[in-house]
Amino acid sequence: MDLQKLAASLQEAYPQGLPGEREALVTLLLRRGIPQPEALELARALEAQGYAHFLPGERPRWAFTRRPVDLKALMRALDQEYPEFVGEGDEEEEALAFLALRLEGDRQVAKEVLEALRAAGYVEKAYHPEQVRDRLLFRFPEALRLYV
């Protein structure tokens, strides 16, 4: 099965991610009629190749991207570099610009990533007094171990 096509169909069906724990992706593939051994293999391959990303926390879910993404590296950049980044436009536009820069200009995938992080509860809007405006803040659960 073509992983890129499968990831694109999952992203279209679940733009805010598939709610649930780690087994939710395999369960979904089983419901789509894929036999269990193949469903397990596909779930592992989607995750290993960067198309599927498990986001733990208060609102756990699987996020899907149309192209492979190193989500941990992106989240590290959001944690370490984004606070110093100053972009144009509102807080949403600024975050999308930062993500798109890290994704070689792919704004569509930047939107997919931002939506997934928001749905998982990792994004909140807050006033930034130094810039005298609202910004998006990114907070990631310790379970992700971004610095390993």
GROMACS .gro file of C-alpha atoms in nm:
model
  148
    1MET     CA    1   0.000   0.000   0.000
    2ASP     CA    2   0.128   0.349  -0.087
    3LEU     CA    3   0.201   0.523   0.245
    4GLN     CA    4   0.181   0.873   0.097
    5LYS     CA    5  -0.170   0.811  -0.042
    6LEU     CA    6  -0.281   0.648   0.283
    7ALA     CA    7  -0.143   0.939   0.487
    8ALA     CA    8  -0.317   1.193   0.260
    9SER     CA    9  -0.649   1.010   0.295
   10LEU     CA   10  -0.609   0.993   0.674
   11GLN     CA   11  -0.521   1.362   0.689
   12GLU     CA   12  -0.830   1.451   0.484
   13ALA     CA   13  -1.055   1.231   0.699
   14TYR     CA   14  -0.903   1.353   1.029
   15PRO     CA   15  -0.769   1.709   0.980
   16GLN     CA   16  -0.755   1.761   1.359
   17GLY     CA   17  -0.609   1.416   1.412
   18LEU     CA   18  -0.755   1.084   1.517
   19PRO     CA   19  -0.847   1.108   1.887
   20GLY     CA   20  -0.733   0.820   2.104
   21GLU     CA   21  -0.434   0.639   2.244
   22ARG     CA   22  -0.157   0.464   2.049
   23GLU     CA   23  -0.376   0.168   1.947
   24ALA     CA   24  -0.633   0.398   1.781
   25LEU     CA   25  -0.446   0.401   1.449
   26VAL     CA   26  -0.433   0.022   1.423
   27THR     CA   27  -0.801   0.004   1.522
   28LEU     CA   28  -0.889   0.251   1.246
   29LEU     CA   29  -0.695   0.051   0.986
   30LEU     CA   30  -0.869  -0.268   1.101
   31ARG     CA   31  -1.208  -0.094   1.061
   32ARG     CA   32  -1.106  -0.006   0.705
   33GLY     CA   33  -1.080  -0.378   0.634
   34ILE     CA   34  -0.704  -0.418   0.653
   35PRO     CA   35  -0.599  -0.750   0.812
   36GLN     CA   36  -0.434  -0.722   1.156
   37PRO     CA   37  -0.073  -0.808   1.061
   38GLU     CA   38  -0.082  -0.560   0.773
   39ALA     CA   39  -0.256  -0.295   0.987
   40LEU     CA   40   0.019  -0.321   1.250
   41GLU     CA   41   0.287  -0.300   0.982
   42LEU     CA   42   0.121  -0.001   0.813
   43ALA     CA   43   0.082   0.186   1.142
   44ARG     CA   44   0.450   0.130   1.225
   45ALA     CA   45   0.558   0.234   0.874
   46LEU     CA   46   0.342   0.550   0.877
   47GLU     CA   47   0.499   0.653   1.206
   48ALA     CA   48   0.856   0.552   1.117
   49GLN     CA   49   0.846   0.742   0.788
   50GLY     CA   50   0.701   1.060   0.942
   51TYR     CA   51   0.345   1.053   0.806
   52ALA     CA   52   0.173   0.966   1.138
   53HIS     CA   53   0.258   1.125   1.471
   54PHE     CA   54   0.124   1.022   1.810
   55LEU     CA   55   0.061   1.325   2.033
   56PRO     CA   56   0.019   1.221   2.399
   57GLY     CA   57  -0.129   1.438   2.672
   58GLU     CA   58  -0.470   1.544   2.794
   59ARG     CA   59  -0.619   1.512   2.444
   60PRO     CA   60  -0.414   1.230   2.288
   61ARG     CA   61  -0.444   1.177   1.915
   62TRP     CA   62  -0.272   1.069   1.598
   63ALA     CA   63  -0.185   1.352   1.359
   64PHE     CA   64  -0.127   1.288   0.990
   65THR     CA   65   0.072   1.488   0.735
   66ARG     CA   66   0.063   1.464   0.356
   67ARG     CA   67   0.440   1.441   0.342
   68PRO     CA   68   0.698   1.306   0.587
   69VAL     CA   69   0.772   1.543   0.875
   70ASP     CA   70   1.019   1.517   1.162
   71LEU     CA   71   0.765   1.642   1.414
   72LYS     CA   72   0.998   1.616   1.714
   73ALA     CA   73   1.251   1.841   1.540
   74LEU     CA   74   0.972   2.087   1.457
   75MET     CA   75   0.852   2.086   1.818
   76ARG     CA   76   1.210   2.141   1.941
   77ALA     CA   77   1.235   2.440   1.707
   78LEU     CA   78   0.901   2.573   1.834
   79ASP     CA   79   1.023   2.532   2.191
   80GLN     CA   80   1.373   2.678   2.143
   81GLU     CA   81   1.361   2.914   1.843
   82TYR     CA   82   1.002   3.030   1.803
   83PRO     CA   83   1.000   3.255   2.113
   84GLU     CA   84   1.265   3.474   1.943
   85PHE     CA   85   1.097   3.466   1.600
   86VAL     CA   86   0.911   3.779   1.497
   87GLY     CA   87   0.683   3.740   1.200
   88GLU     CA   88   0.432   3.957   1.023
   89GLY     CA   89   0.057   3.940   1.059
   90ASP     CA   90  -0.146   3.808   1.347
   91GLU     CA   91  -0.036   3.533   1.585
   92GLU     CA   92  -0.171   3.258   1.358
   93GLU     CA   93   0.008   3.394   1.051
   94GLU     CA   94   0.332   3.430   1.247
   95ALA     CA   95   0.324   3.066   1.364
   96LEU     CA   96   0.242   2.944   1.012
   97ALA     CA   97   0.533   3.145   0.871
   98PHE     CA   98   0.772   2.990   1.124
   99LEU     CA   99   0.651   2.637   1.053
  100ALA     CA  100   0.656   2.689   0.676
  101LEU     CA  101   1.019   2.807   0.700
  102ARG     CA  102   1.108   2.480   0.872
  103LEU     CA  103   0.909   2.281   0.615
  104GLU     CA  104   1.083   2.422   0.307
  105GLY     CA  105   0.798   2.663   0.239
  106ASP     CA  106   0.522   2.400   0.250
  107ARG     CA  107   0.241   2.610   0.394
  108GLN     CA  108  -0.022   2.335   0.359
  109VAL     CA  109   0.176   2.095   0.578
  110ALA     CA  110   0.247   2.385   0.819
  111LYS     CA  111  -0.130   2.429   0.855
  112GLU     CA  112  -0.174   2.054   0.911
  113VAL     CA  113   0.092   2.055   1.184
  114LEU     CA  114  -0.046   2.365   1.357
  115GLU     CA  115  -0.401   2.226   1.353
  116ALA     CA  116  -0.284   1.893   1.497
  117LEU     CA  117  -0.083   2.061   1.774
  118ARG     CA  118  -0.380   2.283   1.858
  119ALA     CA  119  -0.622   1.989   1.869
  120ALA     CA  120  -0.383   1.802   2.101
  121GLY     CA  121  -0.387   2.099   2.340
  122TYR     CA  122  -0.026   2.207   2.279
  123VAL     CA  123  -0.113   2.558   2.152
  124GLU     CA  124  -0.264   2.855   2.332
  125LYS     CA  125  -0.297   3.222   2.252
  126ALA     CA  126  -0.145   3.462   2.506
  127TYR     CA  127  -0.054   3.827   2.528
  128HIS     CA  128   0.318   3.897   2.482
  129PRO     CA  129   0.400   4.225   2.664
  130GLU     CA  130   0.740   4.280   2.495
  131GLN     CA  131   0.581   4.275   2.150
  132VAL     CA  132   0.257   4.434   2.271
  133ARG     CA  133   0.039   4.178   2.097
  134ASP     CA  134  -0.097   3.826   2.116
  135ARG     CA  135   0.122   3.530   2.020
  136LEU     CA  136   0.075   3.157   2.007
  137LEU     CA  137   0.250   2.969   2.285
  138PHE     CA  138   0.351   2.607   2.238
  139ARG     CA  139   0.366   2.379   2.540
  140PHE     CA  140   0.458   2.015   2.499
  141PRO     CA  141   0.411   1.734   2.752
  142GLU     CA  142   0.719   1.582   2.913
  143ALA     CA  143   0.613   1.246   2.768
  144LEU     CA  144   0.739   1.360   2.427
  145ARG     CA  145   1.103   1.390   2.543
  146LEU     CA  146   1.190   1.651   2.279
  147TYR     CA  147   1.555   1.670   2.375
  148VAL     CA  148   1.647   1.301   2.352
   0.00000   0.00000   0.00000
